[in-house]
Each structure stands twice: as structure tokens, then as C-alpha cells.
């Protein structure tokens, strides 16, 4: 009598297990060789499915990676807020260091942050973009609440700060990870010394100055 | 007697004219529909050449756009320095506004700034990347000299500022130009209001705070 319900449940569970396996494969390949070089065929081969079967679970390669970007936002935000919530006070430099460290510790998320607006959001359904945007806006709101509490920023200043942190994490990671061929060029030609970029120190300096400057601005206005 | 030299000159001129025509076509198509959606076949069709003939002038599609990115750096830097050089003094907010305005006025350069490290530098010869990097480092040095003169920044602060200006111009432009389908989504769903990004106001606010914060830092140290 309750067999149909049971079968549906098992099927829903099986579906979820398959989706998880696909996301695991995409995550592993993306970490290994960078998101840019991972195709749908690669993911299907890694998970041991045919490409056409995989497309029953996800719309496109881009939807898989957009899903991983949303996951990255949730995990980064949770870790960052976990650190900030334990503080009753913090200087701009301390907040900047925590934000930069938490982003630099997530190289694939940095990669995805740059890929999302360029590539991932452009080859998926409108509904997928809507879901993704709602996740990011939620997390921006939650992180912003901590920035407001610790540094007295306005909502707009919080959004500008998170946009700079994630935008620069994406851009700097791409510059810092040019592949072995270009890294060899940058380190072998002394004229190209400044082409070598390190994500965490530069992001820390930029966010420290940004938060200091925002604080200075609100202080002048107060 | 001097016919071979004449013939070489004419051939060099003809080669240059062809290269210019190819760059013009790529520039026009990139402006029209965004760099991401322009293929080598599109450029060849626009310039009225066969794709194989076009490949005698450029290595790849990416080399063509990397050449246009270098051109963008030279032109943006010249215009920005032209504005700054006329000033004997400037506040952080004034410099930030000039930088943000000059970048926002060059949408295709903003597009290219995000594409370069992700895509363009990765499908060209090492020599092409070396030439491109030397152009950008030269222009960073020239712009940095104006920042130092007007705001008393250190060399490292100049590089951080130009990196933030160009990195954020690229990232914000990609977010601000999601195509008509996503723009419709962002404006129709009231929950997605913050997904609508405007490049110039946000870049102005971020750079103003950054330069103010950098100034505050050096003031404390002095």
C-alpha cells in the first residue's frame, strides 16, 4: 500500500545521490585543473555516466558549476561569520585579514567567483540564475550584518565591501594562477616581476584600506 | 634596383593594413555583442577573409583580443594621465572619480580586462603574453607616477590601486552587462534589486574609500 510512496522516496534519494556524485566529480576536477578546463564530457567520465544521462540531472556544464558557486557562497559565508560572530570588537585591518584569509583558503571558490558572471550565469535557465542570485543576496545580507555590527558600516557600504572582496578574490586568483607556462615566464623575465600576484596579501591590503576609508567617511559625516 | 626594397615596403604596409582591418573587425564585433560571443569565424567573415588567411596575421582569436586589450591599456592610460597631469592637486575622491569615469566610458576595455587573465592569456604564445604584460606594466608605472605626485602613495599602494580599479572595472562590467534576458529578471523580481550593478557609481565609491584609506595609513605612519 505504501509501496508507491516508498518507491518515490527511494527514487528521490537515488536522484539526490546521483546529483551529489556529479557535483563531487565536478568539484574534484575543478580543483585539480581549474574550472575553465573542465568539460561536461570530463565530468560524465569521472562519475562514470554517459553525458546524455548526466543531462537528466543538470541543464548544462554551467549549471553544475553555478550550483558549486552557490555552495561556495554558503560555506564561505558560514565560516567567515563563524569567525566574526565570536568578536565583540574588531579593527578594519582585523576584519580585512579575516575576509582575505577565508577567501584565499578557497581557491576553487575564487575561480568560480570570476567564472560566474562571465560564463556560468550565461548558459543556464533563468530559474537557475534566480536561485543562484537569491543565495548570494542572502549571504551578502548575513555577512553585511556582521560588518555593520563590528564596523558601523551602512548597508550600501557593506555591499560595496563584499562586492570588492569577492570581485577582487576572483580577479586576483585568475592573475595568480596563470598555469605553469606563464608562471615560468613571470619568474624568469626580471621585467615581469610585478606580474606575479599573491591573492591573500594584496586582498588584505586592499580591504584594509577600503574599510579604513569607509570608516573615515562615516566618521566625517557623523 | 630598389624595386625589392619597394616591394618589401609595400608588402609590410599591406600586412599592416590587413592587421588593422582584422583588429577593426574584432573591435566592432566585440563592442556590439561582447567579447565572449565573438569567434574567429565571425571576425574573418566581418573582414571578408577566409579563416585560414586570417591565421597568417594572428595566432588565435585570443591573440587578436589580447592585442585590443593592450591598445585599451595605452588609450585609457593616456586619457587618464592627460586629465591628472593638468592638476597641481587633487583629493582622493577627485582622483577616484576621474579613474572610475575613464574606465566606465570604455565598456569594451572593461570587458577585456576580465577576459584577459581568464581566457585571452591562456591561448596565445608565451611571446604574446610577454609583450602584453610589458605594455600593462609600463602603463601601470606611468599612471602610478601621477598617483604618487598627487596623493603621495608608495609604489606598492599605486599598484594595489590600479589593480583594484582595473580588476573591479572588469568584474563590475560583467555583472552590469548580463544580457537582456537576465536584466529583465533582475528588474522584474523585486528580491533581486541588489543584483543590478552600475559600474561607475560603485567603482567611484570603492576607489574613493580605498584612496582615502591608503592616505590615512600613510598619514598615521608619517
Tab-separated table of C-alpha atoms in Angstrom:
chain	number	residue	atom	x	y	z
A	1	UNK	CA	0.000	0.000	0.000
A	2	UNK	CA	2.693	2.461	0.848
A	3	UNK	CA	4.966	0.978	-1.796
A	4	UNK	CA	4.491	3.835	-4.291
A	5	UNK	CA	5.472	6.382	-1.634
A	6	UNK	CA	8.445	4.225	-0.712
A	7	UNK	CA	9.438	3.882	-4.348
A	8	UNK	CA	9.158	7.651	-4.852
A	9	UNK	CA	11.281	8.238	-1.779
A	10	UNK	CA	13.877	5.765	-2.966
A	11	UNK	CA	13.835	7.355	-6.366
A	12	UNK	CA	14.177	10.844	-4.887
A	13	UNK	CA	17.034	9.573	-2.754
A	14	UNK	CA	18.666	7.922	-5.755
A	15	UNK	CA	18.275	11.129	-7.735
A	16	UNK	CA	19.888	13.142	-4.959
A	17	UNK	CA	22.733	10.637	-4.662
A	18	UNK	CA	23.363	10.938	-8.397
A	19	UNK	CA	23.343	14.737	-8.211
A	20	UNK	CA	25.794	14.636	-5.314
A	21	UNK	CA	28.076	12.287	-7.261
A	22	UNK	CA	28.034	14.654	-10.257
A	23	UNK	CA	28.803	17.679	-8.063
A	24	UNK	CA	31.606	15.730	-6.330
A	25	UNK	CA	33.155	14.877	-9.705
A	26	UNK	CA	32.918	18.465	-10.969
A	27	UNK	CA	34.384	19.753	-7.685
A	28	UNK	CA	37.315	17.331	-7.835
A	29	UNK	CA	38.111	18.129	-11.482
A	30	UNK	CA	37.680	21.884	-10.989
A	31	UNK	CA	40.092	21.868	-8.046
A	32	UNK	CA	42.606	19.802	-9.980
A	33	UNK	CA	42.805	21.699	-13.257
A	34	UNK	CA	40.736	24.902	-12.896
A	35	UNK	CA	37.052	25.325	-13.754
A	36	UNK	CA	37.810	26.678	-17.227
A	37	UNK	CA	39.256	23.392	-18.494
A	38	UNK	CA	36.553	21.022	-17.221
A	39	UNK	CA	34.003	19.930	-19.827
A	40	UNK	CA	30.703	18.107	-19.388
A	41	UNK	CA	32.303	15.055	-21.016
A	42	UNK	CA	35.076	15.122	-18.375
A	43	UNK	CA	32.516	15.241	-15.552
A	44	UNK	CA	30.463	12.408	-17.078
A	45	UNK	CA	33.609	10.267	-17.464
A	46	UNK	CA	34.701	10.984	-13.875
A	47	UNK	CA	31.325	9.988	-12.444
A	48	UNK	CA	31.028	7.018	-14.814
A	49	UNK	CA	27.830	8.116	-16.588
A	50	UNK	CA	27.024	8.825	-20.183
A	51	UNK	CA	26.776	12.537	-20.993
A	52	UNK	CA	23.134	12.211	-22.062
A	53	UNK	CA	22.289	10.538	-18.712
A	54	UNK	CA	24.043	13.330	-16.834
A	55	UNK	CA	21.883	15.893	-18.642
A	56	UNK	CA	18.829	14.387	-16.903
A	57	UNK	CA	20.188	15.826	-13.632
A	58	UNK	CA	21.648	19.168	-14.742
A	59	UNK	CA	20.835	21.543	-17.620
A	60	UNK	CA	24.416	22.286	-18.662
A	61	UNK	CA	28.035	22.189	-17.525
A	62	UNK	CA	27.472	25.778	-16.388
A	63	UNK	CA	24.563	24.826	-14.124
A	64	UNK	CA	26.761	22.294	-12.331
A	65	UNK	CA	29.412	24.921	-11.648
A	66	UNK	CA	26.829	27.569	-10.748
A	67	UNK	CA	25.497	25.107	-8.154
A	68	UNK	CA	29.058	24.763	-6.797
A	69	UNK	CA	29.377	28.565	-6.719
A	70	UNK	CA	26.205	28.790	-4.589
A	71	UNK	CA	27.626	26.084	-2.309
A	72	UNK	CA	30.870	28.077	-2.127
A	73	UNK	CA	28.971	31.214	-1.066
A	74	UNK	CA	27.135	29.339	1.722
A	75	UNK	CA	30.287	27.682	3.036
A	76	UNK	CA	32.487	30.784	2.823
A	77	UNK	CA	29.805	32.924	4.461
A	78	UNK	CA	29.272	30.409	7.278
A	79	UNK	CA	32.984	30.187	8.042
A	80	UNK	CA	33.507	33.944	7.850
A	81	UNK	CA	30.507	34.719	10.059
A	82	UNK	CA	31.590	31.977	12.465
A	83	UNK	CA	34.844	33.864	12.927
A	84	UNK	CA	33.315	37.369	13.103
A	85	UNK	CA	30.419	36.425	15.423
A	86	UNK	CA	32.888	35.433	18.123
A	87	UNK	CA	34.241	39.003	18.308
A	88	UNK	CA	32.770	41.860	20.283
A	89	UNK	CA	35.013	44.345	18.505
A	90	UNK	CA	37.393	44.389	15.541
A	91	UNK	CA	39.502	46.934	13.669
A	92	UNK	CA	39.155	47.384	9.883
A	93	UNK	CA	42.548	45.648	9.494
A	94	UNK	CA	41.389	42.639	11.515
A	95	UNK	CA	38.154	42.248	9.553
A	96	UNK	CA	40.076	42.672	6.278
A	97	UNK	CA	42.565	39.972	7.266
A	98	UNK	CA	39.804	37.508	8.193
A	99	UNK	CA	37.925	38.130	4.930
A	100	UNK	CA	41.073	37.851	2.775
A	101	UNK	CA	42.282	34.707	4.555
A	102	UNK	CA	38.903	32.987	4.300
A	103	UNK	CA	38.721	33.688	0.537
A	104	UNK	CA	42.346	32.798	-0.246
A	105	UNK	CA	41.818	29.476	1.564
A	106	UNK	CA	39.139	28.595	-1.029
A	107	UNK	CA	40.917	28.658	-4.400
A	108	UNK	CA	38.135	26.945	-6.339
A	109	UNK	CA	35.554	29.371	-4.947
A	110	UNK	CA	37.792	32.263	-6.100
A	111	UNK	CA	37.985	30.656	-9.551
A	112	UNK	CA	34.172	30.295	-9.619
A	113	UNK	CA	33.635	33.900	-8.448
A	114	UNK	CA	35.312	35.121	-11.648
A	115	UNK	CA	33.695	32.489	-13.873
A	116	UNK	CA	30.099	33.047	-12.656
A	117	UNK	CA	29.197	36.402	-14.261
A	118	UNK	CA	31.369	35.805	-17.350
A	119	UNK	CA	30.376	32.281	-18.220
A	120	UNK	CA	28.226	30.360	-15.759
A	121	UNK	CA	25.194	32.686	-15.493
A	122	UNK	CA	25.017	32.897	-19.293
A	123	UNK	CA	24.368	29.294	-20.214
A	124	UNK	CA	21.663	28.238	-17.758
A	125	UNK	CA	17.905	28.779	-17.385
A	126	UNK	CA	16.520	31.969	-15.889
A	127	UNK	CA	15.264	29.947	-12.911
A	128	UNK	CA	18.784	28.698	-12.170
A	129	UNK	CA	20.128	32.247	-12.181
A	130	UNK	CA	17.261	33.367	-9.928
A	131	UNK	CA	18.039	30.615	-7.375
A	132	UNK	CA	21.748	31.409	-7.517
A	133	UNK	CA	21.232	35.155	-7.072
A	134	UNK	CA	18.890	34.635	-4.131
A	135	UNK	CA	21.554	32.526	-2.382
A	136	UNK	CA	24.257	35.168	-2.917
A	137	UNK	CA	21.987	38.052	-1.838
A	138	UNK	CA	21.016	36.146	1.342
A	139	UNK	CA	24.658	35.538	2.222
A	140	UNK	CA	25.602	39.152	1.409
A	141	UNK	CA	22.873	40.228	3.846
A	142	UNK	CA	24.134	37.902	6.596
A	143	UNK	CA	27.796	38.902	6.181
A	144	UNK	CA	26.778	42.567	5.945
A	145	UNK	CA	25.032	42.307	9.336
A	146	UNK	CA	28.386	41.354	10.923
A	147	UNK	CA	30.190	44.221	9.164
A	148	UNK	CA	27.527	46.645	10.411
A	149	UNK	CA	27.753	45.341	13.969
A	150	UNK	CA	31.573	45.424	14.137
A	151	UNK	CA	32.404	48.463	11.991
A	152	UNK	CA	29.218	50.529	11.877
A	153	UNK	CA	29.004	50.425	8.076
A	154	UNK	CA	25.822	51.331	6.178
A	155	UNK	CA	24.039	48.701	4.053
A	156	UNK	CA	25.445	50.190	0.857
A	157	UNK	CA	28.979	50.190	2.304
A	158	UNK	CA	28.568	46.517	3.277
A	159	UNK	CA	27.509	45.619	-0.266
A	160	UNK	CA	30.417	47.598	-1.761
A	161	UNK	CA	32.848	45.831	0.583
A	162	UNK	CA	31.574	42.307	-0.138
A	163	UNK	CA	31.466	43.096	-3.855
A	164	UNK	CA	35.104	44.263	-3.713
A	165	UNK	CA	36.196	41.266	-1.635
A	166	UNK	CA	34.596	38.704	-3.949
A	167	UNK	CA	35.278	40.603	-7.190
A	168	UNK	CA	38.973	41.060	-6.350
A	169	UNK	CA	39.308	37.500	-4.996
A	170	UNK	CA	38.099	36.271	-8.388
A	171	UNK	CA	40.252	38.655	-10.445
A	172	UNK	CA	43.391	38.198	-8.340
A	173	UNK	CA	43.043	34.410	-8.282
A	174	UNK	CA	42.918	34.358	-12.084
A	175	UNK	CA	46.068	36.512	-12.234
A	176	UNK	CA	47.785	34.460	-9.533
A	177	UNK	CA	47.043	31.144	-11.256
A	178	UNK	CA	48.254	31.599	-14.829
A	179	UNK	CA	49.362	27.968	-15.200
A	180	UNK	CA	52.929	26.608	-15.115
A	181	UNK	CA	53.907	28.001	-18.558
A	182	UNK	CA	53.133	31.638	-17.681
A	183	UNK	CA	54.368	31.323	-14.108
A	184	UNK	CA	57.730	30.262	-15.565
A	185	UNK	CA	57.675	33.347	-17.829
A	186	UNK	CA	56.858	35.728	-14.970
A	187	UNK	CA	59.599	34.416	-12.724
A	188	UNK	CA	62.254	34.093	-15.469
A	189	UNK	CA	61.919	37.589	-17.012
A	190	UNK	CA	63.055	40.159	-14.405
A	191	UNK	CA	60.978	42.876	-16.155
A	192	UNK	CA	57.817	40.909	-15.301
A	193	UNK	CA	58.335	40.770	-11.530
A	194	UNK	CA	55.160	42.767	-10.873
A	195	UNK	CA	53.119	40.321	-12.971
A	196	UNK	CA	53.413	37.798	-10.123
A	197	UNK	CA	50.345	38.258	-7.933
A	198	UNK	CA	49.659	36.803	-4.486
A	199	UNK	CA	45.986	36.781	-3.569
A	200	UNK	CA	45.968	36.990	0.233
A	201	UNK	CA	48.482	39.809	0.909
A	202	UNK	CA	47.092	42.080	-1.827
A	203	UNK	CA	43.476	41.391	-0.877
A	204	UNK	CA	44.307	42.081	2.776
A	205	UNK	CA	45.939	45.429	1.909
A	206	UNK	CA	43.099	46.486	-0.416
A	207	UNK	CA	40.329	45.554	2.048
A	208	UNK	CA	42.156	47.154	4.970
A	209	UNK	CA	42.416	50.445	3.064
A	210	UNK	CA	38.823	50.162	1.815
A	211	UNK	CA	37.354	49.542	5.287
A	212	UNK	CA	39.587	52.228	6.824
A	213	UNK	CA	38.450	54.684	4.144
A	214	UNK	CA	34.778	53.807	4.632
A	215	UNK	CA	35.167	54.304	8.370
A	216	UNK	CA	36.871	57.634	7.812
A	217	UNK	CA	33.988	58.652	5.558
A	218	UNK	CA	31.277	57.808	8.084
A	219	UNK	CA	33.284	59.475	10.870
A	220	UNK	CA	33.392	62.721	8.868
A	221	UNK	CA	29.657	62.515	8.283
A	222	UNK	CA	28.742	61.720	11.887
B	1	UNK	CA	67.329	48.362	-58.455
B	2	UNK	CA	65.412	49.489	-55.418
B	3	UNK	CA	62.378	47.511	-56.509
B	4	UNK	CA	62.882	44.708	-53.929
B	5	UNK	CA	63.033	47.254	-51.097
B	6	UNK	CA	59.957	48.974	-52.519
B	7	UNK	CA	58.178	45.654	-52.820
B	8	UNK	CA	59.063	44.745	-49.231
B	9	UNK	CA	57.803	48.102	-48.021
B	10	UNK	CA	54.564	47.695	-49.923
B	11	UNK	CA	54.207	44.206	-48.567
B	12	UNK	CA	54.881	45.382	-45.000
B	13	UNK	CA	52.342	48.149	-45.495
B	14	UNK	CA	49.827	45.717	-46.925
B	15	UNK	CA	50.409	43.384	-43.985
B	16	UNK	CA	49.858	46.200	-41.528
B	17	UNK	CA	46.700	47.288	-43.333
B	18	UNK	CA	45.380	43.726	-43.107
B	19	UNK	CA	46.195	43.536	-39.397
B	20	UNK	CA	44.431	46.858	-38.812
B	21	UNK	CA	41.368	45.634	-40.717
B	22	UNK	CA	41.255	42.464	-38.593
B	23	UNK	CA	41.570	44.458	-35.344
B	24	UNK	CA	38.867	46.887	-36.548
B	25	UNK	CA	36.501	43.992	-37.244
B	26	UNK	CA	37.164	42.352	-33.858
B	27	UNK	CA	36.718	45.717	-32.110
B	28	UNK	CA	33.396	46.381	-33.856
B	29	UNK	CA	32.013	42.900	-33.112
B	30	UNK	CA	33.277	42.928	-29.511
B	31	UNK	CA	31.581	46.271	-28.854
B	32	UNK	CA	28.357	45.085	-30.436
B	33	UNK	CA	27.842	41.741	-28.732
B	34	UNK	CA	30.545	41.370	-26.037
B	35	UNK	CA	33.967	39.761	-26.457
B	36	UNK	CA	32.780	36.378	-25.173
B	37	UNK	CA	30.469	35.771	-28.137
B	38	UNK	CA	32.863	36.721	-30.952
B	39	UNK	CA	34.526	33.771	-32.715
B	40	UNK	CA	37.426	33.736	-35.171
B	41	UNK	CA	34.938	32.779	-37.897
B	42	UNK	CA	32.868	35.893	-37.085
B	43	UNK	CA	35.935	38.127	-37.366
B	44	UNK	CA	37.021	36.529	-40.654
B	45	UNK	CA	33.509	36.983	-42.087
B	46	UNK	CA	33.360	40.626	-40.948
B	47	UNK	CA	36.715	41.454	-42.555
B	48	UNK	CA	35.902	39.388	-45.679
B	49	UNK	CA	38.790	36.927	-45.383
B	50	UNK	CA	38.944	33.192	-45.072
B	51	UNK	CA	39.738	31.982	-41.540
B	52	UNK	CA	42.931	30.253	-42.698
B	53	UNK	CA	44.122	33.511	-44.328
B	54	UNK	CA	43.403	35.417	-41.100
B	55	UNK	CA	45.593	32.975	-39.175
B	56	UNK	CA	48.586	34.209	-41.195
B	57	UNK	CA	48.270	37.521	-39.299
B	58	UNK	CA	47.300	36.387	-35.791
B	59	UNK	CA	47.934	33.181	-33.807
B	60	UNK	CA	44.433	32.791	-32.393
B	61	UNK	CA	41.189	34.636	-31.640
B	62	UNK	CA	42.669	35.265	-28.193
B	63	UNK	CA	45.747	36.990	-29.626
B	64	UNK	CA	43.528	39.427	-31.518
B	65	UNK	CA	41.665	40.358	-28.349
B	66	UNK	CA	44.846	40.463	-26.269
B	67	UNK	CA	46.178	42.983	-28.812
B	68	UNK	CA	42.995	45.033	-28.306
B	69	UNK	CA	43.449	44.790	-24.521
B	70	UNK	CA	46.983	46.228	-24.868
B	71	UNK	CA	45.576	49.003	-27.077
B	72	UNK	CA	42.904	49.617	-24.416
B	73	UNK	CA	45.568	49.977	-21.698
B	74	UNK	CA	47.544	52.509	-23.781
B	75	UNK	CA	44.474	54.581	-24.651
B	76	UNK	CA	42.927	54.504	-21.172
B	77	UNK	CA	46.265	55.365	-19.549
B	78	UNK	CA	46.882	58.252	-21.969
B	79	UNK	CA	43.435	59.746	-21.354
B	80	UNK	CA	43.626	59.290	-17.579
B	81	UNK	CA	47.121	60.788	-17.342
B	82	UNK	CA	46.062	63.624	-19.650
B	83	UNK	CA	43.409	64.518	-17.086
B	84	UNK	CA	45.602	64.052	-13.995
B	85	UNK	CA	48.672	65.833	-15.401
B	86	UNK	CA	46.670	69.057	-15.689
B	87	UNK	CA	46.133	69.146	-11.911
B	88	UNK	CA	48.512	70.508	-9.320
B	89	UNK	CA	46.470	68.955	-6.519
B	90	UNK	CA	43.584	66.525	-6.135
B	91	UNK	CA	41.671	64.840	-3.310
B	92	UNK	CA	41.292	61.048	-3.149
B	93	UNK	CA	37.628	61.498	-4.150
B	94	UNK	CA	38.573	63.552	-7.222
B	95	UNK	CA	41.179	61.041	-8.407
B	96	UNK	CA	38.731	58.165	-7.761
B	97	UNK	CA	36.023	59.893	-9.807
B	98	UNK	CA	38.380	60.508	-12.749
B	99	UNK	CA	39.606	56.888	-12.729
B	100	UNK	CA	36.081	55.427	-12.448
B	101	UNK	CA	34.679	57.717	-15.153
B	102	UNK	CA	37.518	56.977	-17.576
B	103	UNK	CA	37.048	53.201	-17.142
B	104	UNK	CA	33.230	53.229	-17.283
B	105	UNK	CA	33.472	55.223	-20.531
B	106	UNK	CA	35.315	52.254	-22.115
B	107	UNK	CA	32.907	49.299	-21.859
B	108	UNK	CA	34.831	47.043	-24.230
B	109	UNK	CA	38.073	47.655	-22.316
B	110	UNK	CA	36.256	46.684	-19.097
B	111	UNK	CA	35.026	43.511	-20.817
B	112	UNK	CA	38.588	42.739	-21.991
B	113	UNK	CA	40.059	43.409	-18.523
B	114	UNK	CA	38.020	40.494	-17.153
B	115	UNK	CA	38.580	38.265	-20.189
B	116	UNK	CA	42.381	38.693	-20.327
B	117	UNK	CA	43.548	36.613	-17.336
B	118	UNK	CA	40.700	34.098	-17.634
B	119	UNK	CA	40.787	33.391	-21.327
B	120	UNK	CA	42.995	35.560	-23.522
B	121	UNK	CA	46.393	34.996	-21.890
B	122	UNK	CA	45.812	31.235	-21.940
B	123	UNK	CA	45.531	30.572	-25.641
B	124	UNK	CA	48.434	32.546	-27.110
B	125	UNK	CA	52.205	32.115	-27.350
B	126	UNK	CA	54.486	32.980	-24.447
B	127	UNK	CA	55.918	35.846	-26.519
B	128	UNK	CA	52.456	37.386	-26.954
B	129	UNK	CA	51.873	37.289	-23.203
B	130	UNK	CA	55.314	38.803	-22.592
B	131	UNK	CA	54.582	41.730	-24.970
B	132	UNK	CA	51.150	42.241	-23.418
B	133	UNK	CA	52.466	42.190	-19.843
B	134	UNK	CA	55.236	44.669	-20.685
B	135	UNK	CA	52.642	47.102	-22.083
B	136	UNK	CA	50.456	46.852	-18.968
B	137	UNK	CA	53.419	47.160	-16.570
B	138	UNK	CA	54.647	50.261	-18.456
B	139	UNK	CA	51.230	51.901	-18.226
B	140	UNK	CA	50.861	50.939	-14.541
B	141	UNK	CA	54.195	52.684	-13.938
B	142	UNK	CA	53.113	55.838	-15.777
B	143	UNK	CA	49.722	56.055	-14.051
B	144	UNK	CA	51.360	55.272	-10.714
B	145	UNK	CA	53.692	58.266	-11.146
B	146	UNK	CA	50.631	60.559	-11.271
B	147	UNK	CA	49.095	58.915	-8.183
B	148	UNK	CA	52.385	59.367	-6.326
B	149	UNK	CA	52.668	63.016	-7.341
B	150	UNK	CA	49.057	63.922	-6.435
B	151	UNK	CA	48.408	61.688	-3.419
B	152	UNK	CA	51.834	60.741	-2.084
B	153	UNK	CA	51.221	56.998	-2.443
B	154	UNK	CA	54.042	54.437	-2.336
B	155	UNK	CA	54.793	52.277	-5.393
B	156	UNK	CA	53.053	49.267	-3.820
B	157	UNK	CA	49.969	51.395	-2.999
B	158	UNK	CA	49.863	52.618	-6.624
B	159	UNK	CA	49.953	49.046	-7.921
B	160	UNK	CA	47.240	47.955	-5.457
B	161	UNK	CA	45.054	50.897	-6.533
B	162	UNK	CA	45.436	50.291	-10.279
B	163	UNK	CA	44.909	46.566	-9.748
B	164	UNK	CA	41.684	47.289	-7.827
B	165	UNK	CA	40.488	49.840	-10.405
B	166	UNK	CA	41.030	47.522	-13.375
B	167	UNK	CA	40.064	44.296	-11.558
B	168	UNK	CA	36.803	45.796	-10.281
B	169	UNK	CA	36.064	47.531	-13.600
B	170	UNK	CA	36.255	44.107	-15.248
B	171	UNK	CA	34.232	42.285	-12.586
B	172	UNK	CA	31.574	45.009	-12.249
B	173	UNK	CA	31.180	45.359	-16.012
B	174	UNK	CA	30.488	41.621	-16.314
B	175	UNK	CA	27.854	41.893	-13.546
B	176	UNK	CA	26.382	45.063	-15.025
B	177	UNK	CA	26.072	43.567	-18.516
B	178	UNK	CA	24.259	40.275	-18.024
B	179	UNK	CA	22.409	40.495	-21.343
B	180	UNK	CA	18.736	41.415	-21.899
B	181	UNK	CA	17.341	38.106	-20.536
B	182	UNK	CA	18.978	38.445	-17.113
B	183	UNK	CA	18.490	42.199	-16.943
B	184	UNK	CA	14.761	41.530	-17.360
B	185	UNK	CA	14.933	39.005	-14.495
B	186	UNK	CA	16.785	41.401	-12.172
B	187	UNK	CA	14.369	44.260	-12.748
B	188	UNK	CA	11.188	42.127	-12.667
B	189	UNK	CA	11.888	40.204	-9.413
B	190	UNK	CA	11.856	42.706	-6.514
B	191	UNK	CA	14.005	40.334	-4.407
B	192	UNK	CA	16.817	40.751	-6.935
B	193	UNK	CA	17.100	44.544	-6.752
B	194	UNK	CA	20.675	44.369	-5.442
B	195	UNK	CA	21.697	42.169	-8.384
B	196	UNK	CA	21.524	45.254	-10.626
B	197	UNK	CA	25.013	46.747	-10.699
B	198	UNK	CA	26.113	50.121	-12.059
B	199	UNK	CA	29.823	50.304	-12.807
B	200	UNK	CA	30.676	53.983	-12.386
B	201	UNK	CA	28.970	54.861	-9.067
B	202	UNK	CA	30.172	51.700	-7.308
B	203	UNK	CA	33.697	51.985	-8.699
B	204	UNK	CA	33.811	55.646	-7.633
B	205	UNK	CA	32.726	54.789	-4.066
B	206	UNK	CA	35.161	51.858	-3.778
B	207	UNK	CA	38.149	53.810	-5.134
B	208	UNK	CA	37.335	56.862	-3.016
B	209	UNK	CA	37.314	54.731	0.140
B	210	UNK	CA	40.439	52.838	-0.977
B	211	UNK	CA	42.457	56.004	-1.683
B	212	UNK	CA	41.165	57.666	1.484
B	213	UNK	CA	42.164	54.592	3.493
B	214	UNK	CA	45.608	54.451	1.887
B	215	UNK	CA	46.109	58.127	2.658
B	216	UNK	CA	45.012	57.617	6.235
B	217	UNK	CA	47.536	54.807	6.526
B	218	UNK	CA	50.442	56.858	5.257
B	219	UNK	CA	49.362	59.803	7.444
B	220	UNK	CA	49.497	57.597	10.543
B	221	UNK	CA	52.949	56.377	9.546
B	222	UNK	CA	54.361	59.827	8.765
